[in-house]
mmCIF file of C-alpha atoms in Angstrom:
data_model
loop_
_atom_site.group_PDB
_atom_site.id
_atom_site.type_symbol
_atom_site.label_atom_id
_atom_site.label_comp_id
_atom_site.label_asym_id
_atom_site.label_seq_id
_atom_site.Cartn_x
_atom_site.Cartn_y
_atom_site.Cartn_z
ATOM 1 C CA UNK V 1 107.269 71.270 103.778
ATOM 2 C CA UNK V 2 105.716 73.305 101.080
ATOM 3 C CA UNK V 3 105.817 77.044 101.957
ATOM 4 C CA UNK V 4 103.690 79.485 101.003
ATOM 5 C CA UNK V 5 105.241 82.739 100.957
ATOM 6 C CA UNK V 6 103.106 85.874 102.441
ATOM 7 C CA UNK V 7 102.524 88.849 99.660
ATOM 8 C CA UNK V 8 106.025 88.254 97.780
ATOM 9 C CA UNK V 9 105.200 90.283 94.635
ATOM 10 C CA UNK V 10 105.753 93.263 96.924
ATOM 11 C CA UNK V 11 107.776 92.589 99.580
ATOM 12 C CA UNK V 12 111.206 91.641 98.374
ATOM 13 C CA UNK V 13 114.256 94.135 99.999
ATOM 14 C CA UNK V 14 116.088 95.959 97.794
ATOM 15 C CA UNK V 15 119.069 94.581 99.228
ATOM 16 C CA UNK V 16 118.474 91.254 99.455
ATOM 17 C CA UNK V 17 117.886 91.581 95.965
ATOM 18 C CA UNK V 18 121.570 93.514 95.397
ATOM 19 C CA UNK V 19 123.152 90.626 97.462
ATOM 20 C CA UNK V 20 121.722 87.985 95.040
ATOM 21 C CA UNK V 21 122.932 89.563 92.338
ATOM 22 C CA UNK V 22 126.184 89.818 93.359
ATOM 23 C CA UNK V 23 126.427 86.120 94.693
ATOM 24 C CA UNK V 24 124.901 84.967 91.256
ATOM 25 C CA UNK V 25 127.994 86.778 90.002
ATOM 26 C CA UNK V 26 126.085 89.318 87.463
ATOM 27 C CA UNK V 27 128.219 91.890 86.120
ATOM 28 C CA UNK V 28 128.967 94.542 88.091
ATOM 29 C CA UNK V 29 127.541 97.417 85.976
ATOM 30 C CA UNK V 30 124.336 95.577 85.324
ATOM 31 C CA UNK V 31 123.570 95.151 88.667
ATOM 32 C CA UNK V 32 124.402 98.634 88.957
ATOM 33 C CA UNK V 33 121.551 99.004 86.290
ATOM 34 C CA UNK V 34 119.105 96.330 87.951
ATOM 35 C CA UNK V 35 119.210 98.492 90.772
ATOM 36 C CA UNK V 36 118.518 101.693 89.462
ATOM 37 C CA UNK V 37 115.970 100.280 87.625
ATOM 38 C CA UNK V 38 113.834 98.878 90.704
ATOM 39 C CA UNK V 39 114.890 101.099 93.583
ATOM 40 C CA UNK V 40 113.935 104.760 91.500
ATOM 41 C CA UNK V 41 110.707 104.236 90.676
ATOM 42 C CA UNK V 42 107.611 101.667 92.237
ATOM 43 C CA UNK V 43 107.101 98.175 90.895
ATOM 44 C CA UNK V 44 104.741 95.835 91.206
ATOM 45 C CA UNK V 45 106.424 92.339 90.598
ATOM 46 C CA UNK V 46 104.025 88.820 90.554
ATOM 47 C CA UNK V 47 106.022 86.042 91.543
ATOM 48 C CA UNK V 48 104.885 82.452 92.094
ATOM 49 C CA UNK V 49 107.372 81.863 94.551
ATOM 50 C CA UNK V 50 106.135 78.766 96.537
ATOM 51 C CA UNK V 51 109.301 76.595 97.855
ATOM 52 C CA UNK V 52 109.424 72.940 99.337
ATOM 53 C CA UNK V 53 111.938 72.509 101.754
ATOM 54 C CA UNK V 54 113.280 69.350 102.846
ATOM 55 C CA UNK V 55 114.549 67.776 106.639
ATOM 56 C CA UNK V 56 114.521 64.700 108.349
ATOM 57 C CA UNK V 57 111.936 64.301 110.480
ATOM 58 C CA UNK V 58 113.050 64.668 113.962
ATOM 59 C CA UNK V 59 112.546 67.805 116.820
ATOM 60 C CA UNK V 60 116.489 69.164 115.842
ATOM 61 C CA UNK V 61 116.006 69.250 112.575
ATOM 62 C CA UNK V 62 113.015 70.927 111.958
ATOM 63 C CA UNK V 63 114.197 73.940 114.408
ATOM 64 C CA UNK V 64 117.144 74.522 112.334
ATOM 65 C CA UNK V 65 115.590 74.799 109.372
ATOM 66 C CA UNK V 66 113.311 77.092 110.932
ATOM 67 C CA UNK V 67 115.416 79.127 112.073
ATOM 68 C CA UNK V 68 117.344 79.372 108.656
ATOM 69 C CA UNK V 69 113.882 80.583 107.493
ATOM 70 C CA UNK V 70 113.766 82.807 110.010
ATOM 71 C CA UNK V 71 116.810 84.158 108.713
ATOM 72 C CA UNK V 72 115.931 84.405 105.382
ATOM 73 C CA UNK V 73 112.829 86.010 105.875
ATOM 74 C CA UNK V 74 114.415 88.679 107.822
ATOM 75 C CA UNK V 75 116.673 89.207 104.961
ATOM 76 C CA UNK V 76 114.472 88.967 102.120
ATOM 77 C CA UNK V 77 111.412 90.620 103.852
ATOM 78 C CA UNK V 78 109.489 87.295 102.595
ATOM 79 C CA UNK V 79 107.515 85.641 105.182
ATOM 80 C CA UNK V 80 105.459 82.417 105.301
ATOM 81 C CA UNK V 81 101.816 82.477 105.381
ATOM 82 C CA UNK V 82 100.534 79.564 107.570
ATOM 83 C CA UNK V 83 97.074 79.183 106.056
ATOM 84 C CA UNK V 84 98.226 77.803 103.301
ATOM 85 C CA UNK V 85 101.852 76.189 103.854
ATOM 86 C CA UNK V 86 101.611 72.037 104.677
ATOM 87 C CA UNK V 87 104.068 69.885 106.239
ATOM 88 C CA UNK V 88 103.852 66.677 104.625
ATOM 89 C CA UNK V 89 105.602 62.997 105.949
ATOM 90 C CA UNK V 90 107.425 59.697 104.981
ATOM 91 C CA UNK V 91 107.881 57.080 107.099
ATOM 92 C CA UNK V 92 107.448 59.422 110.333
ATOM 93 C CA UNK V 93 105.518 57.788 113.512
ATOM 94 C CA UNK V 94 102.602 59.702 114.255
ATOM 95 C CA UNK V 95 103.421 61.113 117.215
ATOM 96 C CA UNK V 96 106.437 62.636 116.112
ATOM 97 C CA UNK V 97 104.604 64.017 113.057
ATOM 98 C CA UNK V 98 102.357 65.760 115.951
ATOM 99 C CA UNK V 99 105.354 67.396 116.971
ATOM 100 C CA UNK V 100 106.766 68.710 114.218
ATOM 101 C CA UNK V 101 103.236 70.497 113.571
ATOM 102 C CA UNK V 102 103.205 72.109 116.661
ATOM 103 C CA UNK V 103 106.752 73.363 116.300
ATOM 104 C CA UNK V 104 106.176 74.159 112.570
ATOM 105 C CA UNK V 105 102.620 75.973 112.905
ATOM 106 C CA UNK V 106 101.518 74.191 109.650
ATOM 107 C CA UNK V 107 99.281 71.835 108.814
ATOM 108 C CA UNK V 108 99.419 68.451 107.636
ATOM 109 C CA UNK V 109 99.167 67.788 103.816
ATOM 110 C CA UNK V 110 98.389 64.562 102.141
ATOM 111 C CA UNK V 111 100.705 63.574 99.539
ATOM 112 C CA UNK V 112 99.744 63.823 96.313
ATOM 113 C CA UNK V 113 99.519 67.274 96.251
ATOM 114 C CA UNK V 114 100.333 70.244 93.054
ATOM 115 C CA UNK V 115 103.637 71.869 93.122
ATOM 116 C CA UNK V 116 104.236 74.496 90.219
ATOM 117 C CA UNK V 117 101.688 72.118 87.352
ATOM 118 C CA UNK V 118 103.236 69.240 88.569
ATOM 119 C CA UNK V 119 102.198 66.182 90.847
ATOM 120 C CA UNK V 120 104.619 65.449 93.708
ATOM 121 C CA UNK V 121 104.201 62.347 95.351
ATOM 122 C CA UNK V 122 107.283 59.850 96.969
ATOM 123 C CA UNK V 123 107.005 57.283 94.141
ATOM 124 C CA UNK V 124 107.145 56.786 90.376
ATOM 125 C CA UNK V 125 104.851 59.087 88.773
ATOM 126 C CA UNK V 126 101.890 57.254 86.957
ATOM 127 C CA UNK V 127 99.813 57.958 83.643
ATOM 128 C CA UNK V 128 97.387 59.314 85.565
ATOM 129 C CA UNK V 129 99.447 61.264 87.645
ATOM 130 C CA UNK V 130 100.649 62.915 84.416
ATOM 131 C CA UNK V 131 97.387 63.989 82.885
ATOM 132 C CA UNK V 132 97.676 67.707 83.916
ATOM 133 C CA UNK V 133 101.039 68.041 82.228
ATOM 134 C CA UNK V 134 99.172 66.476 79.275
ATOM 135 C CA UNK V 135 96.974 68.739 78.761
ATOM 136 C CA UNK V 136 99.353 71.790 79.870
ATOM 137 C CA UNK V 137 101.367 70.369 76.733
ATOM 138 C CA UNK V 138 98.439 69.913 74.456
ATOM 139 C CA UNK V 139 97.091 73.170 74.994
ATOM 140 C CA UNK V 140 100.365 74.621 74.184
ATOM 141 C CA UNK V 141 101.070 72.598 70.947
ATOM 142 C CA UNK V 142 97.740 73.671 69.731
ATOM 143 C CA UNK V 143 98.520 76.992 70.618
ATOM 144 C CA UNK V 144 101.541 76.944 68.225
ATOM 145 C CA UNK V 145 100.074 75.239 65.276
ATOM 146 C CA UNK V 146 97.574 77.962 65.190
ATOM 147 C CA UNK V 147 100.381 80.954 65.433
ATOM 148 C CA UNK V 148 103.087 79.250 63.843
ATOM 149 C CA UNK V 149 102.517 76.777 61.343
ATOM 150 C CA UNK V 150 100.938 76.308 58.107
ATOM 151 C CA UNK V 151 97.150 74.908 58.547
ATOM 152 C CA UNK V 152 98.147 71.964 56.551
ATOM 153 C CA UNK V 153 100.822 70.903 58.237
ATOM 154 C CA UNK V 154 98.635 71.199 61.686
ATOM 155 C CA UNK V 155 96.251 68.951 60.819
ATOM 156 C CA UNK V 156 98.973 66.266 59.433
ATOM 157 C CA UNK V 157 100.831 66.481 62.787
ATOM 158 C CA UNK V 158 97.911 66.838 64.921
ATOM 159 C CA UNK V 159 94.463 66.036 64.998
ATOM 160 C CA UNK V 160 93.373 67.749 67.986
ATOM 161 C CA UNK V 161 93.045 64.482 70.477
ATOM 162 C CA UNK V 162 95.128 61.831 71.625
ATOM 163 C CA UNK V 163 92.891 58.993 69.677
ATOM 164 C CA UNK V 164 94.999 56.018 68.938
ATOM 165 C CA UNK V 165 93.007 55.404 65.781
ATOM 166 C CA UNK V 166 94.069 58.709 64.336
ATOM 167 C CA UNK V 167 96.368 57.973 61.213
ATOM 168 C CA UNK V 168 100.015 59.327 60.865
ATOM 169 C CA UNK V 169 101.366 59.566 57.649
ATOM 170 C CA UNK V 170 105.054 59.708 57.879
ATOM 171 C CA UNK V 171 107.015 58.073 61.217
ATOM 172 C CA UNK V 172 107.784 60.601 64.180
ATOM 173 C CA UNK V 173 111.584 59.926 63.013
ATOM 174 C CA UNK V 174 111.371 61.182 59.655
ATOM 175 C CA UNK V 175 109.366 64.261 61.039
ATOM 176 C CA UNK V 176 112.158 65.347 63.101
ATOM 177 C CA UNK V 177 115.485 67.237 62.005
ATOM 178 C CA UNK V 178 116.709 69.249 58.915
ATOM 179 C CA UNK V 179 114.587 69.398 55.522
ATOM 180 C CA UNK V 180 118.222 69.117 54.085
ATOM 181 C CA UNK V 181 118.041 65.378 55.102
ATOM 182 C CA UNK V 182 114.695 64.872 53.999
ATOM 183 C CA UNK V 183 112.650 65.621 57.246
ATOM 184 C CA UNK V 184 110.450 68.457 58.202
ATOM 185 C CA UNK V 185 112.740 70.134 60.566
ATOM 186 C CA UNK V 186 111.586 69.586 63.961
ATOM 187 C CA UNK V 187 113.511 68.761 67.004
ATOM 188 C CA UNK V 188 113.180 65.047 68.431
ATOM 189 C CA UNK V 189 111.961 66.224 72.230
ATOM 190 C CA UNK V 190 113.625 62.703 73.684
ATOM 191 C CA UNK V 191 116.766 62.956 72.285
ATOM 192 C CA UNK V 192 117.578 66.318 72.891
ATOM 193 C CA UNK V 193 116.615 65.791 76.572
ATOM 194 C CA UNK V 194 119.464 62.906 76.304
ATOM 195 C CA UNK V 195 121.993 64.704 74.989
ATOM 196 C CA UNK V 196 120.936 67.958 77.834
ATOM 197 C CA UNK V 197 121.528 65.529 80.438
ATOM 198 C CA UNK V 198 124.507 64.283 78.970
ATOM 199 C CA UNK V 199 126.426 67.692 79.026
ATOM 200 C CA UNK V 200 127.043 66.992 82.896
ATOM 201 C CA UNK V 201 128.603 63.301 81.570
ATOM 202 C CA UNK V 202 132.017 64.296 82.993
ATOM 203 C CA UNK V 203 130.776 65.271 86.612
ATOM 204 C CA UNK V 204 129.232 61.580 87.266
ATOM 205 C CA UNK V 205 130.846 59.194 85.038
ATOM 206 C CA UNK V 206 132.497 57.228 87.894
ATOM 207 C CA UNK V 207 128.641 57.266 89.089
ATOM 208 C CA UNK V 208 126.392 54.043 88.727
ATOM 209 C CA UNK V 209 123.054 53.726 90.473
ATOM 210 C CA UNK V 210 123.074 51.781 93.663
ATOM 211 C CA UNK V 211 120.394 49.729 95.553
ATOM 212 C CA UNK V 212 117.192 51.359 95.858
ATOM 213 C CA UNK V 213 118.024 54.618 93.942
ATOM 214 C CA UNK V 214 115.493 56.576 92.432
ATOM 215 C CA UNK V 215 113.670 56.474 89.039
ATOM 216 C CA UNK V 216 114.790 59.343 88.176
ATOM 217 C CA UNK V 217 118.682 58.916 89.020
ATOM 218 C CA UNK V 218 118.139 55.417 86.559
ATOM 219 C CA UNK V 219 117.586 57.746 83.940
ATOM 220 C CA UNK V 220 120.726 59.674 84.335
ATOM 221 C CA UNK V 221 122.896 56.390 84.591
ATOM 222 C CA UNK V 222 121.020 55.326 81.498
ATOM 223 C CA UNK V 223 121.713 58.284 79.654
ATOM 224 C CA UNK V 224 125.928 57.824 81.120
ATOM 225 C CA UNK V 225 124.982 54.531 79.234
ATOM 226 C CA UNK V 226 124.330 55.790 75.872
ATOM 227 C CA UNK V 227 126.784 58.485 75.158
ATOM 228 C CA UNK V 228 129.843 56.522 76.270
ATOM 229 C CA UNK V 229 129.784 55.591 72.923
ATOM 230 C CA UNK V 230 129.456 58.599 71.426
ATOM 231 C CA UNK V 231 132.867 60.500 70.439
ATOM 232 C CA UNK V 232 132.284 62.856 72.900
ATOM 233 C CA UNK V 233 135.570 65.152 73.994
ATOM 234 C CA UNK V 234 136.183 63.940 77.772
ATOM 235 C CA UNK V 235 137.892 66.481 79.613
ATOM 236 C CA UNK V 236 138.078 69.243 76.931
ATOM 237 C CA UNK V 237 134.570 71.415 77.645
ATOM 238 C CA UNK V 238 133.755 70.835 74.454
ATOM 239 C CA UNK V 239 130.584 68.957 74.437
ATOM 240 C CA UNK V 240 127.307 71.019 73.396
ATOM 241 C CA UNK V 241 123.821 69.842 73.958
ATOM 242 C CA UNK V 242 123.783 70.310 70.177
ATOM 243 C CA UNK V 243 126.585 68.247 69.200
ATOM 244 C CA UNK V 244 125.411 65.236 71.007
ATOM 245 C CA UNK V 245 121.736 65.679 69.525
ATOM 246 C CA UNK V 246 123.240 65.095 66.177
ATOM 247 C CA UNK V 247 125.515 62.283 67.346
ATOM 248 C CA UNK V 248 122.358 60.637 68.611
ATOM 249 C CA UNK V 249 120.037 61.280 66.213
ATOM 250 C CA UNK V 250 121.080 59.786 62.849
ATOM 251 C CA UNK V 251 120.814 62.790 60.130
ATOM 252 C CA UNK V 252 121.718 60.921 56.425
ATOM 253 C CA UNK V 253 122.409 62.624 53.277
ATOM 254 C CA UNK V 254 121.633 65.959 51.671
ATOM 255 C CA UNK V 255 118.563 65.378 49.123
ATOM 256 C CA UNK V 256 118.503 66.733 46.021
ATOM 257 C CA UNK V 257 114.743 67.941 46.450
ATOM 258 C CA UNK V 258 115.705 70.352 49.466
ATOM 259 C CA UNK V 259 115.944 73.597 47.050
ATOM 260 C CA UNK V 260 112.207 73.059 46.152
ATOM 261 C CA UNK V 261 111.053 73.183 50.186
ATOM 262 C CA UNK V 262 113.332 76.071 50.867
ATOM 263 C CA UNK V 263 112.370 78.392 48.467
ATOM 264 C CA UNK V 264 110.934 81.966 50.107
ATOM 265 C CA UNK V 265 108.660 82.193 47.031
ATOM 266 C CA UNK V 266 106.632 79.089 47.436
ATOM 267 C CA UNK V 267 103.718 78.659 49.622
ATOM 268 C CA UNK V 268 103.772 77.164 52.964
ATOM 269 C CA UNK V 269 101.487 74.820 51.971
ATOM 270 C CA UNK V 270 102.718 74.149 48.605
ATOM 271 C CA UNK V 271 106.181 73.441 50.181
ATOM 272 C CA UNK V 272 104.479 70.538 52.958
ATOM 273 C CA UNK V 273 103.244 68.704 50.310
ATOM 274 C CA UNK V 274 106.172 68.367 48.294
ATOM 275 C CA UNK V 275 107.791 67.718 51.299
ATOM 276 C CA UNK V 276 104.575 64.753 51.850
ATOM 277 C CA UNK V 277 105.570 63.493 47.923
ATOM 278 C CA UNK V 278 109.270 63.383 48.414
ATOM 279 C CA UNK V 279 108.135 60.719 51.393
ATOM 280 C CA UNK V 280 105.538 59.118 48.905
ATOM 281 C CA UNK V 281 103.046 59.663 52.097
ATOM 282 C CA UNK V 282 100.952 61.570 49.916
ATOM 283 C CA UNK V 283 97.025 59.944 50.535
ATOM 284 C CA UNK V 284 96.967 59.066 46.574
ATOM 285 C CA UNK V 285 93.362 56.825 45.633
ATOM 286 C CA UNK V 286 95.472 53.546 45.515
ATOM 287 C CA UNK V 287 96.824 54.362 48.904
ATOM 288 C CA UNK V 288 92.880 54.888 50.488
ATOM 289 C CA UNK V 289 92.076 52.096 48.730
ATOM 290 C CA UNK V 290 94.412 49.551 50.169
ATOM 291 C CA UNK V 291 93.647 51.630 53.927
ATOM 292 C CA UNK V 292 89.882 50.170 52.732
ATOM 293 C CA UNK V 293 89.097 54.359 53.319
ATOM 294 C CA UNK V 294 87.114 54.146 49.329
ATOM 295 C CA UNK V 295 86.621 51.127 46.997
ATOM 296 C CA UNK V 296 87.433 53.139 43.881
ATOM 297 C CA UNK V 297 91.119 53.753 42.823
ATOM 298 C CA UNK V 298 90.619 55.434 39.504
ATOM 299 C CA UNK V 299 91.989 59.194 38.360
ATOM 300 C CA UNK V 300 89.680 61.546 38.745
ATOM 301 C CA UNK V 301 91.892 63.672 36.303
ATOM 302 C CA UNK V 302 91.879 61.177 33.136
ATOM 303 C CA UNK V 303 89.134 58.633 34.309
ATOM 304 C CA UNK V 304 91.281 56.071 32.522
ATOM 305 C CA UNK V 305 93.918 54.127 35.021
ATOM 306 C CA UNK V 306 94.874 53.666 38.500
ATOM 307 C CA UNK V 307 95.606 56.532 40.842
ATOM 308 C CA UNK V 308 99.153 56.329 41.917
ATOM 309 C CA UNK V 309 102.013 59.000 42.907
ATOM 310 C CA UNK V 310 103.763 58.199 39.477
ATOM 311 C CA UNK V 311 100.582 58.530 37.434
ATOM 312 C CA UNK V 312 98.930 61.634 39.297
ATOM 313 C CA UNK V 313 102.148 63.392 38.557
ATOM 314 C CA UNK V 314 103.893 62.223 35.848
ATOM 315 C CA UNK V 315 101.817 59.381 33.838
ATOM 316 C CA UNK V 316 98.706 60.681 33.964
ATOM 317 C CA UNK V 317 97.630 62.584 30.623
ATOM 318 C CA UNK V 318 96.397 65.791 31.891
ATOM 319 C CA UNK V 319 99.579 66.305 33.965
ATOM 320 C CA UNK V 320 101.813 65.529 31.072
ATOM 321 C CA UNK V 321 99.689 68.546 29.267
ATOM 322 C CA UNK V 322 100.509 70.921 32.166
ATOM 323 C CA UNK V 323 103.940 70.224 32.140
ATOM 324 C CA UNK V 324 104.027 70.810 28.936
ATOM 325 C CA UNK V 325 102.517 73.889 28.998
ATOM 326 C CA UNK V 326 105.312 74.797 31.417
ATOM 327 C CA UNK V 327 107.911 74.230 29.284
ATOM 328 C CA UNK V 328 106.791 75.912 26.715
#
C-alpha cells in the first residue's frame, strides 16, 4: 500500500514528536531544546512524508495493519487521505484483491508506479526504468560543475550529454582519489558504496543468498565476497567506510609533481592542466593528429618540428627562451 498522508506539514502532535525523540534516544537536554523550539512559537513544517506499507494479502492481515494505522494516526495526528493512497498486488486472486479494497478504502494502483524519484516495481529495475534518476543525477552534477569547479575542468569531465562518442581524456580510475597519488581527487561513487555496505560485514557474514533471493540481496553477498579479503578487523568495531575505500581502491605512490597542483597561489585552471601534463593527456597536435581530429602536426610556436608534450614544453625554441627568461 502506498499511503498518502492527509496535511502532515501541519498536523504532527507535539507529543508524538517528544516520544520519538526519546525512543530515537536524543539527548535529553536537546530534546528539551527541540521542544521548546517547536511548541513556543508556530511552525509551518513541509514534509514529503508518503509511506508504503507492506502485508500479505489476506482479510487478517490487512485489518491489523489497519488498525496499527489507526493507532498511529491517533498518536501522531497524521491521517491518510484516500484520494490519493493505492493498494497495489502480487500474486493475489482477484477476488481477494476486491476485498482488500473494500476493507482498505483505497484504490487499486498499477505497478510501476513513483515512490520518492524512484520507480518501484516487483522485479529488476531496467535502463529505462532508471532514466528519471538519470537525469535527477545529471541535473545535479551540472549543477556542481557550475558552483564548484573550475570551467576547465567541467568541460573535461563532462560534456553536457551522455553521447558515447564524446572523448575522455584520462580513465575514470585515474580521475578518482588524492592529487598526492597522481589523480584529481574525486571519490570513486562504486567503491565507496562497497565499502558502505561492507561496514555491516560482521552482522551477515554467516549469510549467503539462497534460491530465488533478490537482486538486490546478490549485491550484498557479493560485496561479503570482496572484502573477505580485505584485512578488515572482525570483531573489533573498527572498520570505517573510509578505511575499506582505500583498501579497495588501489592509491600508489606520492608524486613528486603534487606541490605544483596544491599550491593556493596558482590558478584553478592553471593547476588542471598541469595536473592533464603530469598524465601526458594533454590534446598536443601529434595527439589530434593520430585521433585523425587535424592533418597538420607542426608547432605553431616555432613552425619548425613536430608538436609533442616534450617539444611544446621543453624542446621547442620559444619555450626554452621563456624559461630562460625565468631563470634569469
Amino acid at each position: 500500500m502506498k499511503v498518502d498522508l492527509q496535511k502532515a506539514y501541519d498536523s504532527v502532535e507535539w507529543s508524538f514528536l517528544h516520544e520519538m525523540l526519546d525512543a530515537l534516544d536524543f539527548p535529553t537536554h536537546m530534546v528539551e531544546l527541540l521542544m521548546q523550539c517547536v511548541s513556543i512559537t508556530t511552525y509551518s513544517i513541509s514534509l514529503n512524508d508518503d509511506l508504503i506499507i507492506f502485508c500479505r494479502g489476506d482479510r487478517q492481515s490487512m485489518v491489523l495493519l489497519l488498525r496499527a494505522f489507526k493507532t498511529f494516526s491517533k498518536e501522531s495526528g497524521l491521517n491518510m487521505n484516500h484520494s490519493k493512497s493505492n493498494i497495489y498486488r502480487n500474486g493475489v486472486e482477484e477476488s481477494t484483491m476486491m476485498m482488500l479494497e473494500r476493507i482498505s478504502g483505497m484504490r487499486r494502483g498499477k505497478i510501476l508506479f513513483n515512490y520518492l524519484g524512484v520507480n518501484i516495481t516487483p522485479k529488476r529495475l531496467g535502463v529505462e526504468d532508471c532514466h528519471c534518476l538519470i537525469e535527477i543525477i545529471s541535473a545535479r552534477i551540472q549543477g556542481l560543475g557550475a558552483r564548484k569547479l573550475d570551467r576547465a575542468v567541467v568541460k573535461f569531465l563532462w560534456h553536457g550529454n551522455d553521447s558515447k562518442g564524446s572523448l575522455a581524456l584520462v580513465a575514470w580510475d585515474q580521475v578518482c582519489q588524492s592529487a598526492k597519488k597522481g589523480r584529481l581527487g574525486l571519490k570513486h561513487l562504486y567503491w565507496w558504496n562497497v565499502a558502505a555496505v561492507a561496514k555491516y560485514h560482521q552482522d551477515w557474514f554467516a549469510y549467503t543468498p539462497g534460491f530465488g533471493a533478490s537482486w538486490a540481496w546478490k549485491k550484498i553477498c557479493w560485496v561479503k565476497g570482496v572484502i573477505k579479503l580485505l584485512p578488515l578487523n572482525q570483531g573489533t568495531g573498527a572498520y570505517t567506510i573510509k578505511q575499506g575505500y582505500h583498501w579497495l581502491v588501489e592509491e600508489g605512490t606520492d608524486k613528486e609533481w603534487y606541490p605544483w597542483i596544491s599550491n593556493s597561489l596558482i590558478i584553478p585552471r592553471h593547476k588542471f592542466y598541469i595536473w592533464l601534463i603530469s598524465q601526458r593527456r594533454l590534446l598536443t597536435m601529434d595527439r589530434l593528429m593520430r585521433m585523425g581530429i587535424v592533418q597538420d602536426n607542426v608547432c605553431y610556436l616555432c613552425d619548425d618540428a613536430a608538436e609533442s608534450l616534450d617539444h611544446l614544453f621543453f624542446q621547442c625554441p620559444f619555450s626554452s627562451r621563456c624559461l630562460s627568461l625565468m631563470q634569469d
